[in-house]
Tab-separated table of C-alpha atoms and ligand atoms in Angstrom:
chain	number	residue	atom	x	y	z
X	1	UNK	CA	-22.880	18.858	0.010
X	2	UNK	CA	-25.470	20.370	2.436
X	3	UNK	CA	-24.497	20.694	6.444
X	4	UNK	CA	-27.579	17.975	7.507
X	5	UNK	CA	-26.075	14.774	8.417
X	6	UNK	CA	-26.731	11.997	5.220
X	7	UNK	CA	-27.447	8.255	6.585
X	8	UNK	CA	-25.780	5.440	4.828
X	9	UNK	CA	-25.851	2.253	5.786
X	10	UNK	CA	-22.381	1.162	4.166
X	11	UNK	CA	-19.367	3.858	4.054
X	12	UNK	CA	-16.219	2.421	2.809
X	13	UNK	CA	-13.259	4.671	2.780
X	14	UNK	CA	-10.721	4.450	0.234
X	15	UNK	CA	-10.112	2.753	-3.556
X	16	UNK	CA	-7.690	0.565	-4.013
X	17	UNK	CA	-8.482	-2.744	-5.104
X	18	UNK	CA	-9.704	-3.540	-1.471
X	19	UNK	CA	-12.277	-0.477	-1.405
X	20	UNK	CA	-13.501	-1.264	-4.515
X	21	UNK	CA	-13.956	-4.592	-4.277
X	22	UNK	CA	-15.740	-4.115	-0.993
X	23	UNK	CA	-17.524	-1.741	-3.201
X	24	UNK	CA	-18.553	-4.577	-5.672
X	25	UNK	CA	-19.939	-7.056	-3.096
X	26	UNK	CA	-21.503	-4.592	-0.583
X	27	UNK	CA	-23.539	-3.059	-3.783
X	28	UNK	CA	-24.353	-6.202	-4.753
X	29	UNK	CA	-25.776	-7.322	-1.900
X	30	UNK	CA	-27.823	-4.161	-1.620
X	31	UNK	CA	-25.729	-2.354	0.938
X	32	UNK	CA	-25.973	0.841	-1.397
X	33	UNK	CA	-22.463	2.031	-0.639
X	34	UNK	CA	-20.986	4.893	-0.421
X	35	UNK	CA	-17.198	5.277	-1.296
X	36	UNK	CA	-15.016	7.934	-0.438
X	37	UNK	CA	-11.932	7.664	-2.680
X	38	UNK	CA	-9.394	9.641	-0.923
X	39	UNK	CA	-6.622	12.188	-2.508
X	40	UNK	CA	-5.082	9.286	-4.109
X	41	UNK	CA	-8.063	7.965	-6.445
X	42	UNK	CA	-7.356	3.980	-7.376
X	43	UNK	CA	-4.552	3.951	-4.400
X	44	UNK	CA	-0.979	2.893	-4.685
X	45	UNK	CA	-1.414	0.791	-8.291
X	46	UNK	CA	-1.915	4.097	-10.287
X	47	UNK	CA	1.885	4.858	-9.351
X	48	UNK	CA	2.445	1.364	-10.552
X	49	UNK	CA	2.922	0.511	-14.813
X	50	UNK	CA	2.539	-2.520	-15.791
X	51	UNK	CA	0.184	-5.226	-13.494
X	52	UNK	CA	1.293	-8.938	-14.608
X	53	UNK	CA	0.560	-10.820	-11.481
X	54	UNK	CA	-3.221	-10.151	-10.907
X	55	UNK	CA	-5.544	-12.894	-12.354
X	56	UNK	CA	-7.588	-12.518	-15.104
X	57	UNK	CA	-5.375	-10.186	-16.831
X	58	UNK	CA	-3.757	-12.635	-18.882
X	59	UNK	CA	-1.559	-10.005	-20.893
X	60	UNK	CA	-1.349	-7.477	-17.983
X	61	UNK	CA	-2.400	-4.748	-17.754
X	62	UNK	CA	-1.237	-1.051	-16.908
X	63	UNK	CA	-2.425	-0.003	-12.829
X	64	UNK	CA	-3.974	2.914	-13.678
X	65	UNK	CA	-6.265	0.970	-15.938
X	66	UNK	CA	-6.912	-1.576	-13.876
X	67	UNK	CA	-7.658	0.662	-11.043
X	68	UNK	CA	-10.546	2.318	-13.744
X	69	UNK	CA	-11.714	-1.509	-14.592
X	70	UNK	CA	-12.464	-2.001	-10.826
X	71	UNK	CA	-14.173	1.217	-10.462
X	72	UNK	CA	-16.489	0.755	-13.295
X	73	UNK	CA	-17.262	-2.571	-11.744
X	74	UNK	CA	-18.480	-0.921	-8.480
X	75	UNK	CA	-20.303	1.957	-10.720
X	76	UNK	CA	-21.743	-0.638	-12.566
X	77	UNK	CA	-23.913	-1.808	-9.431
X	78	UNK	CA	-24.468	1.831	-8.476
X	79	UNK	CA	-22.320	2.227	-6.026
X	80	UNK	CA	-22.392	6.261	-4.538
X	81	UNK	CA	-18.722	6.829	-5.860
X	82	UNK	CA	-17.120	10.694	-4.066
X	83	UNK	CA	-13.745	12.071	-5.206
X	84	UNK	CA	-13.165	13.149	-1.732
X	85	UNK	CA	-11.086	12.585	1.570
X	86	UNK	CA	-12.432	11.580	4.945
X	87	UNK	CA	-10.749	13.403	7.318
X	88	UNK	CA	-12.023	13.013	11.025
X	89	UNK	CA	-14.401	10.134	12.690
X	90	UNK	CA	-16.140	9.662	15.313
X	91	UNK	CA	-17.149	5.764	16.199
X	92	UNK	CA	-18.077	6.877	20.448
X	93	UNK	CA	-21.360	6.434	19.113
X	94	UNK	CA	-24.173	4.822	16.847
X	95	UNK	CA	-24.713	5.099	14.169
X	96	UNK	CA	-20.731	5.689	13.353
X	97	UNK	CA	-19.934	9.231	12.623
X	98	UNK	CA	-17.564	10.923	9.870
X	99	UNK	CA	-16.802	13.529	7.916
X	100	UNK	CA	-15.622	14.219	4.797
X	101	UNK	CA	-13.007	17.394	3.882
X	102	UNK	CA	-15.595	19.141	2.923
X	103	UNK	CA	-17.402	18.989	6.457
X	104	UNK	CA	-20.218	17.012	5.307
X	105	UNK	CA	-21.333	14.509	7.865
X	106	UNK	CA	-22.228	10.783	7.566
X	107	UNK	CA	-24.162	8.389	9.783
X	108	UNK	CA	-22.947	5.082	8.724
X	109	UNK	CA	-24.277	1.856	9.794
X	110	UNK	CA	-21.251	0.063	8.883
X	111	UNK	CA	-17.604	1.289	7.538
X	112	UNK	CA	-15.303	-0.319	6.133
X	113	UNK	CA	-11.817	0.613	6.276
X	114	UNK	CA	-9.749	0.450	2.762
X	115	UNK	CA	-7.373	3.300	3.475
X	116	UNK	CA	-4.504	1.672	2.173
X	117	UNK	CA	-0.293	2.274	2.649
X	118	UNK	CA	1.921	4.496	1.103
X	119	UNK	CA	5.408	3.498	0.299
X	120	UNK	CA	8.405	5.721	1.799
X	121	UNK	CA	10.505	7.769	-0.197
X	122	UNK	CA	14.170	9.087	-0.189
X	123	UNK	CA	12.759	12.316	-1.134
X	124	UNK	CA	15.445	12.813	-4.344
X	125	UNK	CA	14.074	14.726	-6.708
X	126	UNK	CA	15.903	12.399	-8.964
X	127	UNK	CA	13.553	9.728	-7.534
X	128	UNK	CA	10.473	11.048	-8.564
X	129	UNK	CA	11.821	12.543	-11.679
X	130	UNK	CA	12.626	8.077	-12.636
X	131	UNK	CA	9.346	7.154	-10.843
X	132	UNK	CA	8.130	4.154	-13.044
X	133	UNK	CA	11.310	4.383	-15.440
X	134	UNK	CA	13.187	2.371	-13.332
X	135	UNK	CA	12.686	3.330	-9.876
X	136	UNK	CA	9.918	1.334	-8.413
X	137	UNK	CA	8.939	0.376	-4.320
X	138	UNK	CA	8.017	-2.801	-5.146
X	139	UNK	CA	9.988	-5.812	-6.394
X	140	UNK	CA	7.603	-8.619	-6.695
X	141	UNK	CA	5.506	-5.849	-8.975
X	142	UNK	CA	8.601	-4.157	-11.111
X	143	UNK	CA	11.134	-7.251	-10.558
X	144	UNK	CA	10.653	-9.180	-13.644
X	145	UNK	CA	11.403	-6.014	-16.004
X	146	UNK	CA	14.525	-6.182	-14.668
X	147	UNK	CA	15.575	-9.822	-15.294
X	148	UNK	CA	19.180	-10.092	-16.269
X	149	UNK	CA	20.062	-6.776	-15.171
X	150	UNK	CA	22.360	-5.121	-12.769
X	151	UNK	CA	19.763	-3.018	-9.960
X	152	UNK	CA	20.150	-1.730	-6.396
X	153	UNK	CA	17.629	-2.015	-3.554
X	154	UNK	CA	17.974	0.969	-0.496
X	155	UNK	CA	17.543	0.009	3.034
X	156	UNK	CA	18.260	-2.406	5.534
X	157	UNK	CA	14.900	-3.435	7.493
X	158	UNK	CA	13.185	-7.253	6.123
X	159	UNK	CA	11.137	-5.696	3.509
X	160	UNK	CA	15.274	-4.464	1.979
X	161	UNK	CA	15.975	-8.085	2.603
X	162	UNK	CA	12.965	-9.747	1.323
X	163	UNK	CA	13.140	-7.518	-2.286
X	164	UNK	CA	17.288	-7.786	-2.199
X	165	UNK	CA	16.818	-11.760	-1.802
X	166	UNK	CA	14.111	-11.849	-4.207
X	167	UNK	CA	15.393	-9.595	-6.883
X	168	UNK	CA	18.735	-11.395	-6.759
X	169	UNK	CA	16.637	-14.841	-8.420
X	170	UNK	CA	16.235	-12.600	-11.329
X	171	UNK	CA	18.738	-9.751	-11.563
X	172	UNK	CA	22.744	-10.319	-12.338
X	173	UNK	CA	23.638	-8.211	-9.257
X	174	UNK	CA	22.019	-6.660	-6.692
X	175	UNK	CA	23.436	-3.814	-4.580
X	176	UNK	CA	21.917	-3.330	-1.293
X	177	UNK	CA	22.707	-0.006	0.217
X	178	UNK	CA	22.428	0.444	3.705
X	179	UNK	CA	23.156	3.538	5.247
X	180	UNK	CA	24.347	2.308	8.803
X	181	UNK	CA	27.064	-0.396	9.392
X	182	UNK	CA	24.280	-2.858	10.179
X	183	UNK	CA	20.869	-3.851	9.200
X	184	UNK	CA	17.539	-3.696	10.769
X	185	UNK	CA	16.436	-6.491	9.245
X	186	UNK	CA	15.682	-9.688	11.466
X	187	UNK	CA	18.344	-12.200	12.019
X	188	UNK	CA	17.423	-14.939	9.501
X	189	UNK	CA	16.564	-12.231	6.631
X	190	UNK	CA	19.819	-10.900	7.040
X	191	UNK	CA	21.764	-14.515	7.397
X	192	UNK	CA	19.546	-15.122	3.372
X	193	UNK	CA	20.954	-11.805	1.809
X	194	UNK	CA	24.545	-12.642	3.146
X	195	UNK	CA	24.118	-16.138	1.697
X	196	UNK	CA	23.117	-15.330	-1.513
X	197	UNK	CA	26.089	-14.483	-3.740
X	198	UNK	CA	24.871	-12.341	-6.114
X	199	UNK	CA	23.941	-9.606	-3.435
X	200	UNK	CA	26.938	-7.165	-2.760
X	201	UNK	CA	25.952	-4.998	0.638
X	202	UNK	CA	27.253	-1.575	1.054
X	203	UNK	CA	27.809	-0.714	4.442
X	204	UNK	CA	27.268	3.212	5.481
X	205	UNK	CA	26.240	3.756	1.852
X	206	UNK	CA	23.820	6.789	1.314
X	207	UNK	CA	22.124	7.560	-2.139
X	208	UNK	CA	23.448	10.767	-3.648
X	209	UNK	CA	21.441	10.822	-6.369
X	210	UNK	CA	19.816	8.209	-9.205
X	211	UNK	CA	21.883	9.042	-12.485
X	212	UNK	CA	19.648	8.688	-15.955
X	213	UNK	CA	17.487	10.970	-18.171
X	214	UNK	CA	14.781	8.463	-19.510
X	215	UNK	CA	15.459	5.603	-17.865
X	216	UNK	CA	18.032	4.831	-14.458
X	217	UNK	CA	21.238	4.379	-16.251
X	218	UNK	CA	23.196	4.446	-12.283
X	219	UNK	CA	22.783	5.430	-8.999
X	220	UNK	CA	26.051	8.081	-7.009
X	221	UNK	CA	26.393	6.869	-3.528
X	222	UNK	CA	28.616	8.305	-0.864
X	223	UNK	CA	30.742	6.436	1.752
X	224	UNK	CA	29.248	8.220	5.191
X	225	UNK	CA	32.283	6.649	6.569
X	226	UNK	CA	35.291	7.652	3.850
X	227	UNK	CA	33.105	10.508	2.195
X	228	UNK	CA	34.222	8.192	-0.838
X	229	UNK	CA	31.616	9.341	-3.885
X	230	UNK	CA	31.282	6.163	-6.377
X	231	UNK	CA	28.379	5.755	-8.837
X	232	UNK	CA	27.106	2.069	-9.307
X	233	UNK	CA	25.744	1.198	-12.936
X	234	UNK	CA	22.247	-0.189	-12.368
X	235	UNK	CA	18.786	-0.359	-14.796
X	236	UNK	CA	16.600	-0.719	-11.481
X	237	UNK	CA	16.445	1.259	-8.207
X	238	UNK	CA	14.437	-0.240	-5.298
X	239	UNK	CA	13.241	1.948	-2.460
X	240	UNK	CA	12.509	-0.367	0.312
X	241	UNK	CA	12.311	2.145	3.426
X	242	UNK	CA	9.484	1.100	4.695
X	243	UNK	CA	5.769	1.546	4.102
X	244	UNK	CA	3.281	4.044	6.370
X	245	UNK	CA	-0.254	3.213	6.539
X	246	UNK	CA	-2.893	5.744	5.679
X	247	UNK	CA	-4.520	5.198	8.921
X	248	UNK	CA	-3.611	8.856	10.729
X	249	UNK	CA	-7.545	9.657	11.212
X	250	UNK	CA	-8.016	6.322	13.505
X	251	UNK	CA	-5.100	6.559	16.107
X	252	UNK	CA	-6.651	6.969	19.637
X	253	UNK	CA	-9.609	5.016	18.150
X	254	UNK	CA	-8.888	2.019	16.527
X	255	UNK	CA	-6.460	-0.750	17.756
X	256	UNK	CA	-3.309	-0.488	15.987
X	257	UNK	CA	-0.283	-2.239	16.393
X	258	UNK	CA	3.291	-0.595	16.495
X	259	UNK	CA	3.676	0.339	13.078
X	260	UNK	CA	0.035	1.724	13.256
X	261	UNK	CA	-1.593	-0.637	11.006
X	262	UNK	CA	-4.949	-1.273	11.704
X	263	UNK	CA	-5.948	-4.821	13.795
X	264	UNK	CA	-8.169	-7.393	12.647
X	265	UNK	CA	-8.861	-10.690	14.219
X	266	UNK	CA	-7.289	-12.950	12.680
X	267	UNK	CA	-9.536	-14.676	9.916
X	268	UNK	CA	-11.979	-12.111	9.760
X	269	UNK	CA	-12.052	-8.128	8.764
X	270	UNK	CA	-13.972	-7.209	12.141
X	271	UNK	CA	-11.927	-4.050	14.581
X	272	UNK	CA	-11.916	-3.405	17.932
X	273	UNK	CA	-14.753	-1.141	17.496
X	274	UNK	CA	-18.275	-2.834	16.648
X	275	UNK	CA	-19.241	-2.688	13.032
X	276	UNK	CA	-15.894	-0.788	12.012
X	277	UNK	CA	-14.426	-3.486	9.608
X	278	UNK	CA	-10.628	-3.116	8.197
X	279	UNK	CA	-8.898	-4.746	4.505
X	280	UNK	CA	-6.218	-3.867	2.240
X	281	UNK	CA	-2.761	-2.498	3.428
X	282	UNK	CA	-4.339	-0.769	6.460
X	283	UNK	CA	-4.416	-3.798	8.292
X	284	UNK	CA	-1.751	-6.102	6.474
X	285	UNK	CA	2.046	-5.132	6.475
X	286	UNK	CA	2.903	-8.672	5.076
X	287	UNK	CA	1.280	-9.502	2.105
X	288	UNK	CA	0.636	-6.151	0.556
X	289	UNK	CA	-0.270	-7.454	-3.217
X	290	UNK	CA	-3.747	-6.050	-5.079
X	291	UNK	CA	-4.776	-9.159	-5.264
X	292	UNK	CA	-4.580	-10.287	-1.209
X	293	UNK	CA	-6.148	-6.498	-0.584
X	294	UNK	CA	-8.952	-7.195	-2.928
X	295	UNK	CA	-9.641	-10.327	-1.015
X	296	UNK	CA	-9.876	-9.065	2.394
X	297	UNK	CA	-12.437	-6.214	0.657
X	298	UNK	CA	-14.723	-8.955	-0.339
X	299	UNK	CA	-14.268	-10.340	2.980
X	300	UNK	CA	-14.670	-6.430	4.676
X	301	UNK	CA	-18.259	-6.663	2.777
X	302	UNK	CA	-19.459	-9.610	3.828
X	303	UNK	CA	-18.519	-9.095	7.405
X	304	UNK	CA	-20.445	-6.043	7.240
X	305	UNK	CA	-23.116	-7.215	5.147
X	306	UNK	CA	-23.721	-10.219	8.237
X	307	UNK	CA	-23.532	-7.412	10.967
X	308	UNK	CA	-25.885	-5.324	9.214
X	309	UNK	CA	-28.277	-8.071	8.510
X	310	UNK	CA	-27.872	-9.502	12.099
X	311	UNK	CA	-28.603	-5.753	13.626
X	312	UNK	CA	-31.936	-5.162	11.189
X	313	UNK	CA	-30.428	-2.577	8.842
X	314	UNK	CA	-30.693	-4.672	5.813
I	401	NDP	P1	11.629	-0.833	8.702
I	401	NDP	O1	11.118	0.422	9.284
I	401	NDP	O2	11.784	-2.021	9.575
I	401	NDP	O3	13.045	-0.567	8.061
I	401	NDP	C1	13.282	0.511	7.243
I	401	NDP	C2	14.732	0.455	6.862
I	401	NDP	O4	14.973	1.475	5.890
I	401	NDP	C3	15.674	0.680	8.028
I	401	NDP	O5	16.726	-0.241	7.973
I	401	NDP	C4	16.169	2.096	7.796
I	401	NDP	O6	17.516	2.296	8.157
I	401	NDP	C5	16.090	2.236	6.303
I	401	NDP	N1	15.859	3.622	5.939
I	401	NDP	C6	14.895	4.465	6.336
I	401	NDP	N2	15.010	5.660	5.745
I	401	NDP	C7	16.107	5.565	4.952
I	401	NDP	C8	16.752	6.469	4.078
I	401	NDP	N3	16.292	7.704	3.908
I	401	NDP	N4	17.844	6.037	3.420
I	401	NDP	C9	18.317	4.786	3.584
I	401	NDP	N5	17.753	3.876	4.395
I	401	NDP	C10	16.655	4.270	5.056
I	401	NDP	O7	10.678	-1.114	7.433
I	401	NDP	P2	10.381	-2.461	6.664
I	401	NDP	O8	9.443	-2.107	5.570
I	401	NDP	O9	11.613	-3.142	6.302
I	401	NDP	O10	9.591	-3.340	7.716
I	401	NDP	C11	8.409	-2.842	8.352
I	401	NDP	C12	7.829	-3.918	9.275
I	401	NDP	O11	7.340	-4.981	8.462
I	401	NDP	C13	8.882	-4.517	10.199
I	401	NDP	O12	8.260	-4.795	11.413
I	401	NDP	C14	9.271	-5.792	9.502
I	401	NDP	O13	9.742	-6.775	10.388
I	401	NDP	C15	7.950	-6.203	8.841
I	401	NDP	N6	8.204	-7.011	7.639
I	401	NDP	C16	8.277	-8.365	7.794
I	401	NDP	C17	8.547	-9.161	6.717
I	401	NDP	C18	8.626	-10.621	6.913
I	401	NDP	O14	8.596	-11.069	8.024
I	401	NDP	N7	8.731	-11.403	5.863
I	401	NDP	C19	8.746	-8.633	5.366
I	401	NDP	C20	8.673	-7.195	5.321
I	401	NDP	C21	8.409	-6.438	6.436
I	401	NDP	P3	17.985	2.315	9.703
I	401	NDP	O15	18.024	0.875	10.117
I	401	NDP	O16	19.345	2.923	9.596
I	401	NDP	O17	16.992	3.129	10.432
């Protein structure tokens, strides 16, 4: 890319199913976008396997190639598709500045935020070594592979309780470890895990290491407290430490709120800053699904499509 500053009227950053589906609309409706995919092309589903809860898909499908499907769709109505990361912006001014990795500049007319979350990790090499083969950050995704079976979820905040209490409606047993002698989790989370029977906490628990070659066959804990080591036989292992938003390049610019996910009005994809529009996991720490993200990208795109339209550009 050349050093002279390219003019776009639509830049959407990132492609998970809310980029692309911004993607889909804004090229539709002429916006000629430009995407910037980001070092994790497709976003958090091409970590995922199998996809059996997005519509349309009536057999599933595997993340990865639903991830292609939607970029095809965007390609398909020519939208300016760049392997490449956006790393610094500038939004003091119009038309909104940014630049890519690279150092090539864009004036953008409109941008739309897409920039997804990334789940937290122990960090185990063990962890990453299981990744998809039984060790999985999300239960409503990964849960149902594991119906009838023993697992164990790690952590203690209300995303631990939410997957615990949910897991435990399909699983045998669940085994939430929490690493402290209390959880984070808020009061009436924690009151639904200790009410549901099939959910054994253990207190100052740490993960050791997740046992299995092919597959998670167990997970060694150790007892902070007793130094006891025990090892738990489990199929699943749930990392629920907590999700970080990709949204590093905004702080100091764009209204966040304490866990630095971006903020929207409510109803509507619009930020703080005029003509800066937000979807996907950036802005939502509760729903967190493809499908939800893919919605607020349509809705990103025709947010920005109306501001464009209303300011001339279009
Ligand atoms: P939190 O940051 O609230 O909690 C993370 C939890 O993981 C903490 O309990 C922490 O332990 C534990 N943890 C962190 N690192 C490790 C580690 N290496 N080993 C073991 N445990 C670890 O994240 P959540 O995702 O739970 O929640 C994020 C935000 O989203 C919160 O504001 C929450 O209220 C909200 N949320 C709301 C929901 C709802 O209302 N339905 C559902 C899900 C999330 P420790 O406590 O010891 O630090």
């Amino acid at each position: 890319m050349s050093n002279t500053p390219e003019h776009v009227h639509c830049l959407i950053i990132g492609s998970g199913p809310a980029g692309y589906t911004a993607a889909i609309y804004a090229a539709r409706a002429n916006m000629k976008p430009v995407l910037y995919t980001g070092k994790e092309p497709g976003g958090q589903l091409t970590i995922t396997n199998e996809v059996e809860n997005y519509p349309g898909y009536p057999e599933g499908v595997l993340g990865p190639q639903m991830m292609e499907d939607f970029k095809n769709q965007a390609l398909r109505f020519e939208t300016d598709i760049r392997y490449e990361l956006i790393s610094k912006v500038d939004f003091s001014s119009f038309p909104r500045k940014v630049w890519s990795e690279t150092g090539h500049e864009i004036h953008a007319d409109a941008v739309i935020i897409a920039t997804g979350a990334s789940a937290k990790w122990l960090g185990l090499e063990s962890e990453q070594k299981l990744m998809n083969k039984g060790v999985s950050a999300c239960a409503v995704c990964d849960g149902f592979f594991f119906r009838g079976q023993e697992v164990a979820v790690v952590g203690a905040g209300d995303t631990a309780a939410e997957e615990a209490t949910y897991l435990a409606k399909l699983c045998t047993k669940v085994h939430l470890l929490v690493r402290r002698d209390q959880m984070r989790a808020s009061k009436i989370m924690q009151e639904r895990v200790m009410n549901t029977p099939n959910i054994q906490i253990h207190w100052n628990t740490v993960t050791e290491e997740i046992l299995g070659e092919e597959g998670v066959t167990g997970v060694r804990v150790k007892n902070v407290q007793t130094g006891a080591v025990t090892e738990i036989p489990v199929t699943g292992f749930f990392v629920a430490i907590g999700h970080k938003p990709n949204t590093e390049i905004f702080e100091g610019i764009i209204d966040m709120d304490d866990n630095k996910y971006i903020k929207t009005v409510p109803g509507r994809t619009y930020t703080n800053v005029e003509g800066v529009f937000a979807c996907g996991d950036a802005q939502d720490n509760y729903y967190r699904q493809a499908v939800t993200a893919a919605g607020t990208g349509c809705m990103a795109a025709l947010d920005a499509e109306r501001y464009l339209a209303a300011k001339g550009k279009i």
